[in-house]
mmCIF file of N, CA and C in Angstrom:
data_model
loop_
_atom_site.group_PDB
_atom_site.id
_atom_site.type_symbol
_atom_site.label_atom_id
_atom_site.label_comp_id
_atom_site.label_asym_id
_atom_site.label_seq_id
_atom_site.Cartn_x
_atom_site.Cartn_y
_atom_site.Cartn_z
ATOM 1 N N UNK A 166 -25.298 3.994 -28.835
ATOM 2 C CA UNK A 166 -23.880 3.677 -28.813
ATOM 3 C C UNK A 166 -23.101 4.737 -28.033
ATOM 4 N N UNK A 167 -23.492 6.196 -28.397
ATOM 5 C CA UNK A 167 -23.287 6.828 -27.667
ATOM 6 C C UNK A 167 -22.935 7.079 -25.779
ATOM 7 N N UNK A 168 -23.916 6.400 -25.675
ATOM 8 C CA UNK A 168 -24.598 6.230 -24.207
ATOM 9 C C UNK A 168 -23.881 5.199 -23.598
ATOM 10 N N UNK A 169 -23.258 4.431 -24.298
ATOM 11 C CA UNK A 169 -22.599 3.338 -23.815
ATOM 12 C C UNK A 169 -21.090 3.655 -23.587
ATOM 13 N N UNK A 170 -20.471 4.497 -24.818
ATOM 14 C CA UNK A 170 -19.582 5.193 -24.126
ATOM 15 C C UNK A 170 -18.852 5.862 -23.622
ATOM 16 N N UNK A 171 -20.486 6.441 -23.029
ATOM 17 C CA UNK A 171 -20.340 7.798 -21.929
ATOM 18 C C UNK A 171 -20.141 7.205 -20.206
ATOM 19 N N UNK A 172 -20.990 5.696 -20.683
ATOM 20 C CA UNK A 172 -21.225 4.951 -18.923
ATOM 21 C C UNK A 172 -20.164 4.373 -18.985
ATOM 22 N N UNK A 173 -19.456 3.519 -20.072
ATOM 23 C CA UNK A 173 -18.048 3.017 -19.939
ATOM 24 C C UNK A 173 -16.852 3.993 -19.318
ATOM 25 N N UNK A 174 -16.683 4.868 -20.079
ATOM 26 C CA UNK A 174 -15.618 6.056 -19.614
ATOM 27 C C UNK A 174 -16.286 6.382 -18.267
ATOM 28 N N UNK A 175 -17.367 6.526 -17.980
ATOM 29 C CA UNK A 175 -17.710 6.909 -15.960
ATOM 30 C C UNK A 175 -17.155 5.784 -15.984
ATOM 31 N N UNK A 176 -17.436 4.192 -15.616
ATOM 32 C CA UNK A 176 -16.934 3.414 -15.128
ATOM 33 C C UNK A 176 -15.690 3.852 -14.770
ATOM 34 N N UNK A 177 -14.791 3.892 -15.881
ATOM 35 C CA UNK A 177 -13.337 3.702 -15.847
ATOM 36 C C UNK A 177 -13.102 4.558 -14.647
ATOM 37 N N UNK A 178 -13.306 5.652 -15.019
ATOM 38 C CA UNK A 178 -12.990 7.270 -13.939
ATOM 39 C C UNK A 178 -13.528 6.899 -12.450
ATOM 40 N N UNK A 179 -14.282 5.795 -12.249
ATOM 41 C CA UNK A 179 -14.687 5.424 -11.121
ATOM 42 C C UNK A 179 -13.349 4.538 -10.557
ATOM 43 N N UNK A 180 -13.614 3.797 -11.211
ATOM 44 C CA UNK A 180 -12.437 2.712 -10.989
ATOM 45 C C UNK A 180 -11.050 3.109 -10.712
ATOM 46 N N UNK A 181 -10.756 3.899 -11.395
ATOM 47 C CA UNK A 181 -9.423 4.565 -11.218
ATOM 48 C C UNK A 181 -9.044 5.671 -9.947
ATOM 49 N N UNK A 182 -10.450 6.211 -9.389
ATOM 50 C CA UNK A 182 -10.166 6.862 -8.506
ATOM 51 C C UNK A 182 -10.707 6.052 -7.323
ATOM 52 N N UNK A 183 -10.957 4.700 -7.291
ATOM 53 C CA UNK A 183 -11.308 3.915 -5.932
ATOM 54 C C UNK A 183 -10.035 3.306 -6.077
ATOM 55 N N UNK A 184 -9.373 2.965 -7.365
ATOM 56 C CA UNK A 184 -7.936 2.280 -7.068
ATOM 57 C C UNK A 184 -6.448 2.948 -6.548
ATOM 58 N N UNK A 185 -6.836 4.498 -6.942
ATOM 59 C CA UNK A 185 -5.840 5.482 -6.221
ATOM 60 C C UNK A 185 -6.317 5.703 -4.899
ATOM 61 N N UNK A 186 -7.633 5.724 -4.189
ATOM 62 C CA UNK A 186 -8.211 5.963 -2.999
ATOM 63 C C UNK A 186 -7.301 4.838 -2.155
ATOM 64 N N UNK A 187 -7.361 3.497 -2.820
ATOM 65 C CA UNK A 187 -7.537 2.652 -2.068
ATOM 66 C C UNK A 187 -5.557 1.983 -1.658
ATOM 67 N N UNK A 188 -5.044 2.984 -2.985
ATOM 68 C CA UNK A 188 -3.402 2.458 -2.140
ATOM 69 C C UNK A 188 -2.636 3.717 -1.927
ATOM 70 N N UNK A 189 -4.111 4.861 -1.337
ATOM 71 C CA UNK A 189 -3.258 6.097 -0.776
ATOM 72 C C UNK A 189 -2.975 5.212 1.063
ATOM 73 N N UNK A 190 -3.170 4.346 1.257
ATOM 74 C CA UNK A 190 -2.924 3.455 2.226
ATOM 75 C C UNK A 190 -1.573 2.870 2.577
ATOM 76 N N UNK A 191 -1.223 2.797 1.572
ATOM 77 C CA UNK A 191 0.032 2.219 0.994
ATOM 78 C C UNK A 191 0.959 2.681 0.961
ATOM 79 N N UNK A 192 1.005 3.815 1.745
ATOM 80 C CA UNK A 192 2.386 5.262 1.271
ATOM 81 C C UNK A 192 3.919 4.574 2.523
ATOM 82 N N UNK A 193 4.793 5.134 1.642
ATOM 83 C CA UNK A 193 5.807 4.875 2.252
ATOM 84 C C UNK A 193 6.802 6.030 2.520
ATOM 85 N N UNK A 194 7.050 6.458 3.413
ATOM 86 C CA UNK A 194 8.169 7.730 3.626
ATOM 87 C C UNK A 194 9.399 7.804 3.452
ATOM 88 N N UNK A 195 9.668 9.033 2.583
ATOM 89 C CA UNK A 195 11.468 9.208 2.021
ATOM 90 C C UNK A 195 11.960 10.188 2.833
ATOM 91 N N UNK A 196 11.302 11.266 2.960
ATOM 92 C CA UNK A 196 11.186 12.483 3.824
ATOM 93 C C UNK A 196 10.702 12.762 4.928
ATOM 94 N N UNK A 197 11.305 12.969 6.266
ATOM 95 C CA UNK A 197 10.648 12.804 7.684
ATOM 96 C C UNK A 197 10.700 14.165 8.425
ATOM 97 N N UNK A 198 9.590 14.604 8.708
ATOM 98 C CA UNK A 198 9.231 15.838 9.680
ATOM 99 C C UNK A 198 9.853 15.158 10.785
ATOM 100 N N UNK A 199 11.060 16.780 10.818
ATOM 101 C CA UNK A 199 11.795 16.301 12.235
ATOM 102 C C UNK A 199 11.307 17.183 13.478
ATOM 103 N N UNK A 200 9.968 18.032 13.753
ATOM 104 C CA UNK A 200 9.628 18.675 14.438
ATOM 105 C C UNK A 200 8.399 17.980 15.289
ATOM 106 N N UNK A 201 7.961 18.431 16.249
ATOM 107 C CA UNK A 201 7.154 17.686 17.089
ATOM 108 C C UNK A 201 5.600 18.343 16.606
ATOM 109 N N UNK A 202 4.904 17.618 16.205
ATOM 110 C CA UNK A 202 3.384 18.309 15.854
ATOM 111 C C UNK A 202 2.344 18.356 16.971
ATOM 112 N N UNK A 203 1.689 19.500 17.571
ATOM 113 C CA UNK A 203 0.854 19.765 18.397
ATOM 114 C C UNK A 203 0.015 18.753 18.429
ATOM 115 N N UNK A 204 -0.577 18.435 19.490
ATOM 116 C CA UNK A 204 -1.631 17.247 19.561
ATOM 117 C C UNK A 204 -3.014 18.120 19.099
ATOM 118 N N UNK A 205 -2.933 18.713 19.273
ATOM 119 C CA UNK A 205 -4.769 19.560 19.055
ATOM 120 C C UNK A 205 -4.501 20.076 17.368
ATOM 121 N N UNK A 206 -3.283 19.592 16.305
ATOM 122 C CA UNK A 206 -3.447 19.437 15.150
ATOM 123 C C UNK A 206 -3.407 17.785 14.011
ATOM 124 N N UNK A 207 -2.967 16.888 15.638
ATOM 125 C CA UNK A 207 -3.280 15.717 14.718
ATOM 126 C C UNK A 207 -4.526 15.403 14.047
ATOM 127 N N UNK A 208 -4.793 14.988 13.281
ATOM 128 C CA UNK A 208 -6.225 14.632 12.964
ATOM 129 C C UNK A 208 -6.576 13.009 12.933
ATOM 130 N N UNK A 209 -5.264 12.275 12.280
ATOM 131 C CA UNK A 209 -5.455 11.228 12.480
ATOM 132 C C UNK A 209 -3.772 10.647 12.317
ATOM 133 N N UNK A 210 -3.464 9.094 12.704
ATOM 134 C CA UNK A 210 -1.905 9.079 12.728
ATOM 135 C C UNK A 210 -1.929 7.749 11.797
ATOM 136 N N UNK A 211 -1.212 7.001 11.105
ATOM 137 C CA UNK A 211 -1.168 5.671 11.228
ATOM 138 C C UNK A 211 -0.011 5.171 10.132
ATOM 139 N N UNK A 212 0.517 4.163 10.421
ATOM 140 C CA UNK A 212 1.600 3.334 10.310
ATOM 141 C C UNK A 212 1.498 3.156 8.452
ATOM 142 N N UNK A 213 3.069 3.433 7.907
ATOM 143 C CA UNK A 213 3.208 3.128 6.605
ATOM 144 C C UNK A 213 2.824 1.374 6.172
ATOM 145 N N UNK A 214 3.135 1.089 5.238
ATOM 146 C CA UNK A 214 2.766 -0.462 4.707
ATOM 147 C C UNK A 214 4.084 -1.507 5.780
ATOM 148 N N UNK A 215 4.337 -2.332 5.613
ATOM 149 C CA UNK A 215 5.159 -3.336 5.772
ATOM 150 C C UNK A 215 6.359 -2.871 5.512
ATOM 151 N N UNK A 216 5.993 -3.252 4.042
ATOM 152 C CA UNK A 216 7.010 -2.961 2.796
ATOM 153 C C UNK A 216 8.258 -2.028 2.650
ATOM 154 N N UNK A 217 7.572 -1.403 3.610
ATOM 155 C CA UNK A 217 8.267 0.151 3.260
ATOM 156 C C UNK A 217 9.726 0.055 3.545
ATOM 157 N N UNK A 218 10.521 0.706 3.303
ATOM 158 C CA UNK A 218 12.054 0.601 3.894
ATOM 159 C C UNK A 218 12.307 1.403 5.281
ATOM 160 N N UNK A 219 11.484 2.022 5.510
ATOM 161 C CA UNK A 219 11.584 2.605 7.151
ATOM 162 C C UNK A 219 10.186 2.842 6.994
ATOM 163 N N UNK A 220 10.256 2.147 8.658
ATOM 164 C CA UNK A 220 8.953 2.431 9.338
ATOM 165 C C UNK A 220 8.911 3.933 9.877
ATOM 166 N N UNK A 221 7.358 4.287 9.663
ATOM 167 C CA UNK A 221 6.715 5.521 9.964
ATOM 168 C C UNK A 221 5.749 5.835 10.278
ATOM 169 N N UNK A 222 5.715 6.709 10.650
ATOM 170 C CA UNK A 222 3.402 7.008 10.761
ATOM 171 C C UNK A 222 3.201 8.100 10.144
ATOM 172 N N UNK A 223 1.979 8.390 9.302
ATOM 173 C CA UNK A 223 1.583 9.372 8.246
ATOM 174 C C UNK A 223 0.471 10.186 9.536
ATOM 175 N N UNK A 224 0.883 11.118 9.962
ATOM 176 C CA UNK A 224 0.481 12.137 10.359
ATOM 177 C C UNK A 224 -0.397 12.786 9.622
ATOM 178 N N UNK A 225 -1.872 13.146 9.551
ATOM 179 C CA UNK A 225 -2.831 14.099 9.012
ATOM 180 C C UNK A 225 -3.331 15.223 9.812
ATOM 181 N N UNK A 226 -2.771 16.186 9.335
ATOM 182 C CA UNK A 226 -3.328 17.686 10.210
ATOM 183 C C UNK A 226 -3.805 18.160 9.223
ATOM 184 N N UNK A 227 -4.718 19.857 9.576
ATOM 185 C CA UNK A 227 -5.112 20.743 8.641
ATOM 186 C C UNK A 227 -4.670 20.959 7.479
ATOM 187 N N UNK A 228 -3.201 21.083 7.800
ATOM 188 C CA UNK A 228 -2.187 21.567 6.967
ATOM 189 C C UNK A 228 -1.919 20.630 5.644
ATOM 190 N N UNK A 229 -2.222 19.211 6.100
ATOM 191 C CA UNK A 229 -1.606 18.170 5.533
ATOM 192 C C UNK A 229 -0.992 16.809 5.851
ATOM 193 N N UNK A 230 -0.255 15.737 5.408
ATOM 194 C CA UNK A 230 0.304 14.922 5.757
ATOM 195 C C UNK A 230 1.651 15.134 5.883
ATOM 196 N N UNK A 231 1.881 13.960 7.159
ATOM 197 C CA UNK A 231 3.293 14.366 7.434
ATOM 198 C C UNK A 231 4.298 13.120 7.550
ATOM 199 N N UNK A 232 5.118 12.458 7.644
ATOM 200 C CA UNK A 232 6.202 11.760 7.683
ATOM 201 C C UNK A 232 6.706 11.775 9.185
ATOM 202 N N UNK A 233 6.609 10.922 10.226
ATOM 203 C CA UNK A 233 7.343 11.152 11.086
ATOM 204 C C UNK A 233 7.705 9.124 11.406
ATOM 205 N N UNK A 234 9.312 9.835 12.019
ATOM 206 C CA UNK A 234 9.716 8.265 12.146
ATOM 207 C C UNK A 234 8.935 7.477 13.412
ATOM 208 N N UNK A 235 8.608 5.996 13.299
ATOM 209 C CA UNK A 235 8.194 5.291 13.920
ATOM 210 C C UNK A 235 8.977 5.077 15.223
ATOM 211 N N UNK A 236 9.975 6.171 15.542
ATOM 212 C CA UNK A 236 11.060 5.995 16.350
ATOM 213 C C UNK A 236 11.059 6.969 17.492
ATOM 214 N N UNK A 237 10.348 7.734 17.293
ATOM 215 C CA UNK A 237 9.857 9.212 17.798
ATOM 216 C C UNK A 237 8.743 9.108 18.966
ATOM 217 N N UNK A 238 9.725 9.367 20.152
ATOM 218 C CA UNK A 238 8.126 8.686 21.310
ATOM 219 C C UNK A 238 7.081 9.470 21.231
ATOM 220 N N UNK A 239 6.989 11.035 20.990
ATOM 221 C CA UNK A 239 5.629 11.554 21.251
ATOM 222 C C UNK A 239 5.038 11.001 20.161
ATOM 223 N N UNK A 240 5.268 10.823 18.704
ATOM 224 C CA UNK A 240 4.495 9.848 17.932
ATOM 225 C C UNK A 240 4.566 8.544 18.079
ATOM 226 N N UNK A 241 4.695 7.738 18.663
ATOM 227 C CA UNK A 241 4.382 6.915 19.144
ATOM 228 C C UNK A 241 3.223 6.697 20.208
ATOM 229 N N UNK A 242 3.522 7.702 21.322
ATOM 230 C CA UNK A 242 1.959 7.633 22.253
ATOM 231 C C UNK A 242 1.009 8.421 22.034
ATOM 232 N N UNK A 243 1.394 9.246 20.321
ATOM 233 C CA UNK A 243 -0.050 9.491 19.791
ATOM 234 C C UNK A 243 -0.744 8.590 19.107
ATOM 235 N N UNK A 244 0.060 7.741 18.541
ATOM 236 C CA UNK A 244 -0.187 6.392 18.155
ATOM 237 C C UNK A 244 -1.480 5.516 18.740
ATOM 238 N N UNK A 245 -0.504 5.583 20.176
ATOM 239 C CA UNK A 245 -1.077 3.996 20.972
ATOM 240 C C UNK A 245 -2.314 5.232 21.233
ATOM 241 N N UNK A 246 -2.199 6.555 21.640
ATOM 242 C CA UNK A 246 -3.626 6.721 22.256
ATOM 243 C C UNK A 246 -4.425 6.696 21.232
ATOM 244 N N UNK A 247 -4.071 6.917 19.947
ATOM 245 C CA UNK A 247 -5.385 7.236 19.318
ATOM 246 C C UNK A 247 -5.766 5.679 19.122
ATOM 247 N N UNK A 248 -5.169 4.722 18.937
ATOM 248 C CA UNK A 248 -5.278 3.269 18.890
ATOM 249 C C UNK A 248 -6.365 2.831 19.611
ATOM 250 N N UNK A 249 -6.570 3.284 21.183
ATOM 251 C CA UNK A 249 -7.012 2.934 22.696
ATOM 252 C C UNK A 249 -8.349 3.900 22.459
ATOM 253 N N UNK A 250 -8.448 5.094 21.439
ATOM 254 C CA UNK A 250 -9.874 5.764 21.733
ATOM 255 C C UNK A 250 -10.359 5.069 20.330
ATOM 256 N N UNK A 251 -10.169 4.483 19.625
ATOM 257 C CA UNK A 251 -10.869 3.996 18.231
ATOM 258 C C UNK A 251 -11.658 3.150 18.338
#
């Protein structure tokens, strides 16, 4: 009985961290980096949900994630390039 729920509780802890994995996708921006981020620290760029109330792209560098508006041309043709090498 024991054993059963030790594998139930893993389940859960599984489940719960593929369901937070899976709508860190989902982020929407309140707060926008108004500075220009080096290209040799992007790591990866890509577009908030739909949903969101302003469009954005979630910037990932070393440092972290970032907020920048979908309005912003150098993020934008980091955008399309990284789009064009994927």
């Amino acid at each position: 009985m024991k054993t059963l729920s030790i594998t139930a509780g893993l389940l859960l802890v599984l489940l719960a961290v593929h369901c937070c994995d899976a709508s860190a996708r989902f982020v929407c921006c309140f707060k926008f980096f108004e500075k220009r981020i080096p290209k040799m620290h992007v790591l990866s760029i890509s577009k908030t949900n739909s949903r969101c109330s302003t469009e954005a792209f979630v910037i990932r560098t070393p440092r972290g994630d970032y907020c920048v508006r979908q309005t912003v041309e150098w993020a934008q043709r980091e955008f399309i390039k990284q789009r064009s090498t994927s």
